[in-house]
Amino acid sequence: MNAGETRRLSIPATDDGIKAALDALEQLWADQGVSRAVTWPVEVTLDEVLANVVRHGLAGRGESARVELELQLEPGEPPRCELRVEDDGPAFDPLAAAAPDTSLGVDERPIGGLGIELVKRLMDEVHYERTEGRNRLRLVRRLVAIEG
């Protein structure tokens, strides 16, 4: 693995943009020789976060809205991956939302909330800030297999 490799890309706020970001992440794993056994939580997280940005934060704003994605692989035991997703949509702190009540039946539960809960469980660190008119979400995970 190369020390601290970073890749930045801007993607359109569309389903094709989400696919392009996931393809870039997959290529990073392939270039680094990192096993999918330890990368799938990062892929699921990126897919979920970008889907929320595209469908909710930037909905109806046209194809000109952009999302910036920064991928950093840091060496060490185990290696870490850091994702940074930025958008210029309305301010929204996904971490401030109340956790969904999973004791309710599926039909009784309000829609939404499960995705960010999944992201918080899959990642080691999830940080949000709003600066310079942009939502900034930083996600970190040690690349180890999930046990159990």
GROMACS .gro file of N, CA, C and O in nm, residues 64-106:
model
  172
   64SER      N    1  -2.569   2.071  -1.194
   64SER     CA    2  -2.452   2.153  -1.170
   64SER      C    3  -2.401   2.142  -1.026
   64SER      O    4  -2.290   2.181  -0.997
   65ALA      N    5  -2.484   2.093  -0.935
   65ALA     CA    6  -2.440   2.075  -0.798
   65ALA      C    7  -2.330   1.970  -0.795
   65ALA      O    8  -2.333   1.873  -0.870
   66ARG      N    9  -2.230   1.991  -0.713
   66ARG     CA   10  -2.116   1.900  -0.710
   66ARG      C   11  -2.094   1.846  -0.570
   66ARG      O   12  -2.124   1.910  -0.472
   67VAL      N   13  -2.038   1.728  -0.566
   67VAL     CA   14  -1.995   1.666  -0.441
   67VAL      C   15  -1.846   1.642  -0.455
   67VAL      O   16  -1.800   1.594  -0.557
   68GLU      N   17  -1.771   1.679  -0.354
   68GLU     CA   18  -1.628   1.653  -0.356
   68GLU      C   19  -1.598   1.538  -0.263
   68GLU      O   20  -1.645   1.534  -0.150
   69LEU      N   21  -1.518   1.447  -0.312
   69LEU     CA   22  -1.486   1.327  -0.237
   69LEU      C   23  -1.335   1.318  -0.225
   69LEU      O   24  -1.265   1.329  -0.324
   70GLU      N   25  -1.287   1.301  -0.105
   70GLU     CA   26  -1.143   1.284  -0.084
   70GLU      C   27  -1.122   1.149  -0.018
   70GLU      O   28  -1.184   1.117   0.082
   71LEU      N   29  -1.037   1.069  -0.078
   71LEU     CA   30  -1.005   0.937  -0.025
   71LEU      C   31  -0.861   0.938   0.024
   71LEU      O   32  -0.771   0.974  -0.050
   72GLN      N   33  -0.840   0.899   0.146
   72GLN     CA   34  -0.705   0.890   0.199
   72GLN      C   35  -0.686   0.752   0.259
   72GLN      O   36  -0.764   0.709   0.342
   73LEU      N   37  -0.582   0.685   0.215
   73LEU     CA   38  -0.542   0.560   0.277
   73LEU      C   39  -0.416   0.589   0.355
   73LEU      O   40  -0.318   0.638   0.300
   74GLU      N   41  -0.418   0.561   0.483
   74GLU     CA   42  -0.302   0.588   0.566
   74GLU      C   43  -0.239   0.455   0.607
   74GLU      O   44  -0.309   0.362   0.644
   75PRO      N   45  -0.105   0.449   0.601
   75PRO     CA   46  -0.038   0.325   0.639
   75PRO      C   47  -0.045   0.303   0.790
   75PRO      O   48  -0.078   0.393   0.864
   76GLY      N   49  -0.012   0.184   0.830
   76GLY     CA   50  -0.013   0.151   0.973
   76GLY      C   51  -0.078   0.016   0.991
   76GLY      O   52  -0.119  -0.048   0.896
   77GLU      N   53  -0.087  -0.025   1.113
   77GLU     CA   54  -0.148  -0.154   1.145
   77GLU      C   55  -0.271  -0.130   1.229
   77GLU      O   56  -0.259  -0.091   1.343
   78PRO      N   57  -0.388  -0.154   1.182
   78PRO     CA   58  -0.424  -0.174   1.041
   78PRO      C   59  -0.430  -0.040   0.969
   78PRO      O   60  -0.438   0.065   1.033
   79PRO      N   61  -0.429  -0.042   0.835
   79PRO     CA   62  -0.441   0.084   0.762
   79PRO      C   63  -0.578   0.148   0.785
   79PRO      O   64  -0.673   0.079   0.823
   80ARG      N   65  -0.585   0.279   0.766
   80ARG     CA   66  -0.709   0.354   0.783
   80ARG      C   67  -0.750   0.412   0.649
   80ARG      O   68  -0.665   0.444   0.567
   81CYS      N   69  -0.877   0.428   0.632
   81CYS     CA   70  -0.930   0.498   0.516
   81CYS      C   71  -1.012   0.615   0.568
   81CYS      O   72  -1.091   0.599   0.661
   82GLU      N   73  -0.991   0.731   0.508
   82GLU     CA   74  -1.069   0.848   0.544
   82GLU      C   75  -1.141   0.899   0.420
   82GLU      O   76  -1.080   0.914   0.315
   83LEU      N   77  -1.270   0.920   0.434
   83LEU     CA   78  -1.352   0.977   0.328
   83LEU      C   79  -1.398   1.115   0.373
   83LEU      O   80  -1.434   1.133   0.489
   84ARG      N   81  -1.397   1.208   0.280
   84ARG     CA   82  -1.452   1.341   0.308
   84ARG      C   83  -1.551   1.372   0.197
   84ARG      O   84  -1.513   1.374   0.081
   85VAL      N   85  -1.673   1.393   0.236
   85VAL     CA   86  -1.778   1.423   0.139
   85VAL      C   87  -1.827   1.564   0.169
   85VAL      O   88  -1.862   1.595   0.283
   86GLU      N   89  -1.825   1.649   0.067
   86GLU     CA   90  -1.869   1.787   0.081
   86GLU      C   91  -1.978   1.816  -0.020
   86GLU      O   92  -1.973   1.767  -0.132
   87ASP      N   93  -2.074   1.900   0.020
   87ASP     CA   94  -2.174   1.946  -0.075
   87ASP      C   95  -2.217   2.085  -0.036
   87ASP      O   96  -2.192   2.131   0.075
   88ASP      N   97  -2.279   2.154  -0.131
   88ASP     CA   98  -2.323   2.291  -0.106
   88ASP      C   99  -2.475   2.299  -0.091
   88ASP      O  100  -2.536   2.402  -0.116
   89GLY      N  101  -2.535   2.189  -0.048
   89GLY     CA  102  -2.678   2.187  -0.023
   89GLY      C  103  -2.713   2.260   0.105
   89GLY      O  104  -2.626   2.314   0.174
   90PRO      N  105  -2.842   2.263   0.140
   90PRO     CA  106  -2.884   2.327   0.264
   90PRO      C  107  -2.815   2.262   0.385
   90PRO      O  108  -2.781   2.143   0.381
   91ALA      N  109  -2.793   2.340   0.489
   91ALA     CA  110  -2.728   2.287   0.610
   91ALA      C  111  -2.808   2.168   0.663
   91ALA      O  112  -2.930   2.176   0.677
   92PHE      N  113  -2.738   2.059   0.689
   92PHE     CA  114  -2.801   1.941   0.746
   92PHE      C  115  -2.697   1.859   0.818
   92PHE      O  116  -2.601   1.812   0.757
   93ASP      N  117  -2.713   1.845   0.949
   93ASP     CA  118  -2.623   1.764   1.030
   93ASP      C  119  -2.689   1.629   1.051
   93ASP      O  120  -2.779   1.615   1.133
   94PRO      N  121  -2.644   1.526   0.977
   94PRO     CA  122  -2.708   1.395   0.991
   94PRO      C  123  -2.686   1.333   1.128
   94PRO      O  124  -2.763   1.247   1.171
   95LEU      N  125  -2.584   1.379   1.200
   95LEU     CA  126  -2.555   1.323   1.331
   95LEU      C  127  -2.647   1.378   1.439
   95LEU      O  128  -2.657   1.321   1.547
   96ALA      N  129  -2.714   1.489   1.411
   96ALA     CA  130  -2.804   1.551   1.508
   96ALA      C  131  -2.941   1.485   1.509
   96ALA      O  132  -3.019   1.504   1.603
   97ALA      N  133  -2.972   1.407   1.407
   97ALA     CA  134  -3.103   1.342   1.399
   97ALA      C  135  -3.114   1.235   1.509
   97ALA      O  136  -3.016   1.168   1.542
   98ALA      N  137  -3.233   1.222   1.564
   98ALA     CA  138  -3.256   1.121   1.667
   98ALA      C  139  -3.242   0.981   1.606
   98ALA      O  140  -3.277   0.959   1.489
   99ALA      N  141  -3.190   0.889   1.685
   99ALA     CA  142  -3.177   0.751   1.639
   99ALA      C  143  -3.317   0.694   1.616
   99ALA      O  144  -3.410   0.723   1.691
  100PRO      N  145  -3.335   0.614   1.510
  100PRO     CA  146  -3.467   0.557   1.483
  100PRO      C  147  -3.507   0.459   1.593
  100PRO      O  148  -3.422   0.393   1.652
  101ASP      N  149  -3.635   0.453   1.620
  101ASP     CA  150  -3.688   0.360   1.720
  101ASP      C  151  -3.708   0.225   1.652
  101ASP      O  152  -3.810   0.202   1.586
  102THR      N  153  -3.611   0.136   1.669
  102THR     CA  154  -3.618   0.005   1.603
  102THR      C  155  -3.705  -0.093   1.679
  102THR      O  156  -3.722  -0.206   1.635
  103SER      N  157  -3.762  -0.050   1.792
  103SER     CA  158  -3.853  -0.139   1.864
  103SER      C  159  -3.991  -0.139   1.799
  103SER      O  160  -4.070  -0.230   1.821
  104LEU      N  161  -4.018  -0.037   1.718
  104LEU     CA  162  -4.146  -0.032   1.647
  104LEU      C  163  -4.142  -0.125   1.527
  104LEU      O  164  -4.037  -0.152   1.470
  105GLY      N  165  -4.258  -0.173   1.486
  105GLY     CA  166  -4.267  -0.255   1.367
  105GLY      C  167  -4.237  -0.172   1.243
  105GLY      O  168  -4.247  -0.049   1.246
  106VAL      N  169  -4.203  -0.237   1.136
  106VAL     CA  170  -4.167  -0.167   1.012
  106VAL      C  171  -4.280  -0.076   0.967
  106VAL      O  172  -4.257   0.037   0.922
   0.00000   0.00000   0.00000
